[in-house]
Amino acid sequence: KQEVTQIPAALSVPEGENLVLNCSFTDSAIYNLQWFRQDPGKGLTSLLLIQSSQREQTSGRLNASLDKSSGRSTLYIAASQPGDSATYLCAGYGSSNTGKLIFGQGTTLQVKP
Amino acid sequence: DAEITQSPRHKITETGRQVTLACHQTWNHNNMFWYRQDLGHGLRLIHYSYGVQDTNKGEVSDGYSVSRSNTEDLPLTLESAASSQTSVYFCASSHYRGDEQFFGPGTRLTVL
């Protein structure tokens, strides 16, 4: 059974710092992996989808990587800003046949001015 | 612009009542999903649908039902609301299996 873990549960950094959020999964047969952002009291906003055949995906200051052999994905945020403060969730598809995402518990990021 | 909407955004109901939460998407996506989000449990899948008349149970489906009569809508019904069903409910959709999922704004349900 695929499990997704995000450590740490919370992270606080000063503004301007480059940072990495971690996501690990137990089954290397994971298909696509998606990163989300969730602001307090809001829905989930899709940030990036890394397809199984890709190793990384970039959007603005965000770069996500996927290493299936090591069971890890990372979300790199460059030059962090207070507006980046939110909870970041990763979620993976167990196979190409399933439409079901398996979610990690999330990392709550605080960027201090 | 295409979007996914949920209604109501907030709902307070009493134990034992039937409640229906609406989800509507304008992307013409085949797949639709219902999740609940609770502190300490994260996001858990309740029901999902891969197309019209095709619905499936997720990991926490007891006490919930869905039906899909068209592409755009997947209403979630709580047959007899229980206090344990107090939660935030999210609807999501995707074009094909394994594709990017897009989420609605959520419905906060309180069962007294």
Tab-separated table of C-alpha atoms in Angstrom:
chain	number	residue	atom	x	y	z
A	1	LYS	CA	0.000	0.000	0.000
A	2	GLN	CA	1.420	3.350	-1.072
A	3	GLU	CA	2.050	5.817	1.752
A	4	VAL	CA	3.161	9.424	1.399
A	5	THR	CA	5.051	11.239	4.147
A	6	GLN	CA	6.054	14.879	4.499
A	7	ILE	CA	8.680	15.951	7.010
A	8	PRO	CA	8.882	18.341	8.764
A	9	ALA	CA	5.267	19.109	9.642
A	10	ALA	CA	6.150	22.787	10.089
A	11	LEU	CA	8.948	25.048	8.926
A	12	SER	CA	9.785	28.694	9.633
A	13	VAL	CA	12.329	30.625	7.562
A	14	PRO	CA	13.342	34.263	7.085
A	15	GLU	CA	12.290	36.060	3.926
A	16	GLY	CA	14.611	35.632	0.968
A	17	GLU	CA	15.826	32.170	1.903
A	18	ASN	CA	15.815	29.335	-0.606
A	19	LEU	CA	14.135	26.282	0.852
A	20	VAL	CA	13.290	22.674	0.115
A	21	LEU	CA	10.162	20.790	1.137
A	22	ASN	CA	10.377	17.019	1.235
A	23	CYS	CA	7.933	14.304	0.250
A	24	SER	CA	8.673	10.585	0.473
A	25	PHE	CA	6.677	7.604	-0.720
A	26	THR	CA	6.944	3.911	0.040
A	27	ASP	CA	6.375	2.382	-3.406
A	28	SER	CA	8.733	3.330	-6.230
A	29	ALA	CA	6.019	2.322	-8.707
A	30	ILE	CA	4.355	5.662	-8.013
A	31	TYR	CA	2.905	7.167	-11.157
A	32	ASN	CA	2.484	10.961	-11.355
A	33	LEU	CA	3.002	13.236	-8.359
A	34	GLN	CA	1.307	16.545	-7.677
A	35	TRP	CA	2.197	19.410	-5.329
A	36	PHE	CA	-0.498	21.656	-3.863
A	37	ARG	CA	-0.666	24.786	-1.778
A	38	GLN	CA	-3.413	25.374	0.782
A	39	ASP	CA	-4.018	28.699	2.499
A	40	PRO	CA	-5.889	28.685	5.837
A	41	GLY	CA	-9.605	28.099	5.331
A	42	LYS	CA	-9.186	27.702	1.578
A	43	GLY	CA	-9.161	24.943	-0.981
A	44	LEU	CA	-6.125	23.313	-2.546
A	45	THR	CA	-4.338	25.101	-5.364
A	46	SER	CA	-2.399	22.931	-7.774
A	47	LEU	CA	1.225	24.040	-8.107
A	48	LEU	CA	2.909	21.396	-10.223
A	49	LEU	CA	2.263	17.957	-11.654
A	50	ILE	CA	5.351	15.824	-12.298
A	51	GLN	CA	4.606	13.029	-14.716
A	52	SER	CA	6.123	9.619	-14.198
A	53	SER	CA	8.500	10.023	-17.130
A	54	GLN	CA	9.786	13.408	-15.919
A	55	ARG	CA	12.433	14.123	-13.312
A	56	GLU	CA	11.468	17.702	-12.609
A	57	GLN	CA	8.999	20.467	-13.357
A	58	THR	CA	9.363	24.223	-12.972
A	59	SER	CA	6.896	27.060	-12.493
A	60	GLY	CA	8.271	30.500	-11.665
A	61	ARG	CA	10.189	30.309	-8.372
A	62	LEU	CA	9.083	26.724	-7.826
A	63	ASN	CA	10.926	23.623	-8.941
A	64	ALA	CA	9.736	20.128	-8.133
A	65	SER	CA	11.766	16.982	-8.641
A	66	LEU	CA	10.812	13.330	-8.633
A	67	ASP	CA	13.242	10.493	-7.906
A	68	LYS	CA	11.280	7.267	-8.032
A	69	SER	CA	14.248	5.038	-7.211
A	70	SER	CA	14.825	6.779	-3.884
A	71	GLY	CA	11.140	7.307	-3.160
A	72	ARG	CA	11.446	11.060	-2.901
A	73	SER	CA	10.076	14.267	-4.322
A	74	THR	CA	11.235	17.742	-3.366
A	75	LEU	CA	9.691	21.160	-3.863
A	76	TYR	CA	12.294	23.913	-4.107
A	77	ILE	CA	11.133	27.482	-3.443
A	78	ALA	CA	13.587	30.175	-4.458
A	79	ALA	CA	13.831	33.555	-2.725
A	80	SER	CA	10.953	32.887	-0.347
A	81	GLN	CA	8.439	35.656	0.380
A	82	PRO	CA	5.890	36.139	3.202
A	83	GLY	CA	3.175	35.425	0.624
A	84	ASP	CA	4.556	31.893	0.285
A	85	SER	CA	3.354	31.129	3.819
A	86	ALA	CA	0.868	28.269	3.504
A	87	THR	CA	0.574	24.516	3.869
A	88	TYR	CA	2.167	22.535	1.062
A	89	LEU	CA	0.853	19.086	0.244
A	90	CYS	CA	2.229	16.422	-2.018
A	91	ALA	CA	0.117	13.630	-3.428
A	92	GLY	CA	0.902	10.702	-5.687
A	93	TYR	CA	-0.976	8.354	-7.960
A	94	GLY	CA	-0.292	4.715	-7.139
A	95	SER	CA	-0.493	3.597	-10.758
A	96	SER	CA	-1.524	4.737	-14.228
A	97	ASN	CA	-4.880	2.969	-13.906
A	98	THR	CA	-6.057	4.744	-10.811
A	99	GLY	CA	-7.365	8.269	-10.627
A	100	LYS	CA	-6.943	8.312	-6.859
A	101	LEU	CA	-4.370	10.557	-5.220
A	102	ILE	CA	-2.656	9.519	-1.989
A	103	PHE	CA	-1.888	12.580	0.128
A	104	GLY	CA	0.847	13.395	2.583
A	105	GLN	CA	-0.022	15.264	5.782
A	106	GLY	CA	1.538	18.489	4.542
A	107	THR	CA	4.254	20.921	5.626
A	108	THR	CA	3.126	24.259	7.040
A	109	LEU	CA	5.549	26.965	5.943
A	110	GLN	CA	5.933	30.349	7.595
A	111	VAL	CA	8.115	32.933	5.892
A	112	LYS	CA	8.968	35.763	8.266
A	113	PRO	CA	9.493	39.307	6.940
B	1	ASP	CA	-12.891	30.512	-17.302
B	2	ALA	CA	-13.569	26.894	-16.392
B	3	GLU	CA	-13.952	26.257	-12.693
B	4	ILE	CA	-15.208	23.951	-9.994
B	5	THR	CA	-17.744	25.226	-7.488
B	6	GLN	CA	-19.221	23.846	-4.300
B	7	SER	CA	-22.372	24.765	-2.429
B	8	PRO	CA	-23.195	25.571	0.210
B	9	ARG	CA	-19.899	26.914	1.527
B	10	HIS	CA	-21.036	26.515	5.115
B	11	LYS	CA	-23.738	24.242	6.525
B	12	ILE	CA	-24.975	23.513	10.021
B	13	THR	CA	-27.320	20.569	10.442
B	14	GLU	CA	-28.628	18.252	13.113
B	15	THR	CA	-27.828	14.623	13.761
B	16	GLY	CA	-29.989	12.284	11.704
B	17	ARG	CA	-30.843	14.723	8.930
B	18	GLN	CA	-30.086	14.044	5.281
B	19	VAL	CA	-27.668	16.529	3.756
B	20	THR	CA	-26.566	16.982	0.159
B	21	LEU	CA	-23.452	18.879	-0.842
B	22	ALA	CA	-23.221	20.061	-4.427
B	23	CYS	CA	-20.203	20.023	-6.724
B	24	HIS	CA	-20.218	21.454	-10.236
B	25	GLN	CA	-17.332	21.654	-12.716
B	26	THR	CA	-17.227	23.327	-16.103
B	27	TRP	CA	-14.041	21.697	-17.417
B	28	ASN	CA	-15.913	18.743	-18.890
B	29	HIS	CA	-13.637	16.480	-16.846
B	30	ASN	CA	-14.348	12.765	-16.770
B	31	ASN	CA	-13.163	12.185	-13.205
B	32	MET	CA	-14.630	13.705	-10.055
B	33	PHE	CA	-13.750	13.120	-6.419
B	34	TRP	CA	-15.007	13.885	-2.941
B	35	TYR	CA	-12.562	14.243	-0.028
B	36	ARG	CA	-12.906	15.185	3.585
B	37	GLN	CA	-10.180	17.000	5.500
B	38	ASP	CA	-9.769	16.651	9.245
B	39	LEU	CA	-6.987	17.634	11.618
B	40	GLY	CA	-4.759	14.662	12.228
B	41	HIS	CA	-6.110	12.703	9.262
B	42	GLY	CA	-5.276	14.880	6.317
B	43	LEU	CA	-7.293	14.428	3.133
B	44	ARG	CA	-9.244	11.207	2.775
B	45	LEU	CA	-11.137	10.020	-0.281
B	46	ILE	CA	-14.865	9.427	0.205
B	47	HIS	CA	-16.188	8.581	-3.270
B	48	TYR	CA	-15.031	9.042	-6.813
B	49	SER	CA	-16.408	8.804	-10.332
B	50	TYR	CA	-14.684	8.048	-13.624
B	51	GLY	CA	-17.686	9.043	-15.708
B	52	VAL	CA	-21.465	9.226	-15.890
B	53	GLN	CA	-23.091	6.319	-14.043
B	54	ASP	CA	-19.639	5.167	-12.849
B	55	THR	CA	-19.114	5.714	-9.112
B	56	ASN	CA	-16.792	4.020	-6.655
B	57	LYS	CA	-16.196	3.940	-2.911
B	58	GLY	CA	-13.128	5.509	-1.399
B	59	GLU	CA	-11.479	4.775	1.921
B	60	VAL	CA	-14.114	6.471	4.126
B	61	SER	CA	-17.379	5.912	2.262
B	62	ASP	CA	-19.602	4.650	5.105
B	63	GLY	CA	-22.586	6.979	5.605
B	64	TYR	CA	-22.062	8.749	2.264
B	65	SER	CA	-23.440	8.215	-1.226
B	66	VAL	CA	-22.976	9.787	-4.662
B	67	SER	CA	-24.617	9.505	-8.032
B	68	ARG	CA	-23.502	10.912	-11.339
B	69	SER	CA	-26.144	11.632	-13.930
B	70	ASN	CA	-24.133	14.093	-16.035
B	71	THR	CA	-20.518	15.104	-16.592
B	72	GLU	CA	-20.651	18.379	-14.668
B	73	ASP	CA	-22.108	17.367	-11.284
B	74	LEU	CA	-21.303	14.946	-8.478
B	75	PRO	CA	-23.502	15.597	-5.432
B	76	LEU	CA	-22.487	14.034	-2.115
B	77	THR	CA	-25.289	12.881	0.182
B	78	LEU	CA	-25.021	12.153	3.869
B	79	GLU	CA	-27.914	9.779	4.447
B	80	SER	CA	-28.230	10.385	8.191
B	81	ALA	CA	-25.751	12.970	9.415
B	82	ALA	CA	-23.592	12.077	12.419
B	83	SER	CA	-21.339	14.279	14.557
B	84	SER	CA	-18.342	12.320	13.239
B	85	GLN	CA	-19.123	13.754	9.817
B	86	THR	CA	-18.354	17.289	10.939
B	87	SER	CA	-15.548	18.193	8.568
B	88	VAL	CA	-14.456	20.245	5.591
B	89	TYR	CA	-15.468	18.613	2.317
B	90	PHE	CA	-13.628	19.158	-0.952
B	91	CYS	CA	-14.656	18.238	-4.432
B	92	ALA	CA	-12.033	17.778	-7.172
B	93	SER	CA	-11.895	16.863	-10.832
B	94	SER	CA	-9.393	15.738	-13.448
B	95	HIS	CA	-9.533	15.082	-17.165
B	96	TYR	CA	-8.063	11.594	-17.147
B	97	ARG	CA	-6.647	9.178	-14.562
B	98	GLY	CA	-3.277	10.360	-13.332
B	99	ASP	CA	-3.837	13.883	-14.546
B	100	GLU	CA	-3.666	17.106	-12.555
B	101	GLN	CA	-6.537	17.375	-10.077
B	102	PHE	CA	-8.280	20.688	-9.464
B	103	PHE	CA	-10.075	21.378	-6.223
B	104	GLY	CA	-13.151	23.355	-5.291
B	105	PRO	CA	-13.227	25.904	-2.442
B	106	GLY	CA	-14.686	23.452	0.079
B	107	THR	CA	-17.804	23.126	2.216
B	108	ARG	CA	-17.523	23.383	5.986
B	109	LEU	CA	-20.153	21.084	7.502
B	110	THR	CA	-21.062	21.071	11.172
B	111	VAL	CA	-23.338	18.344	12.541
B	112	LEU	CA	-24.821	19.178	15.956
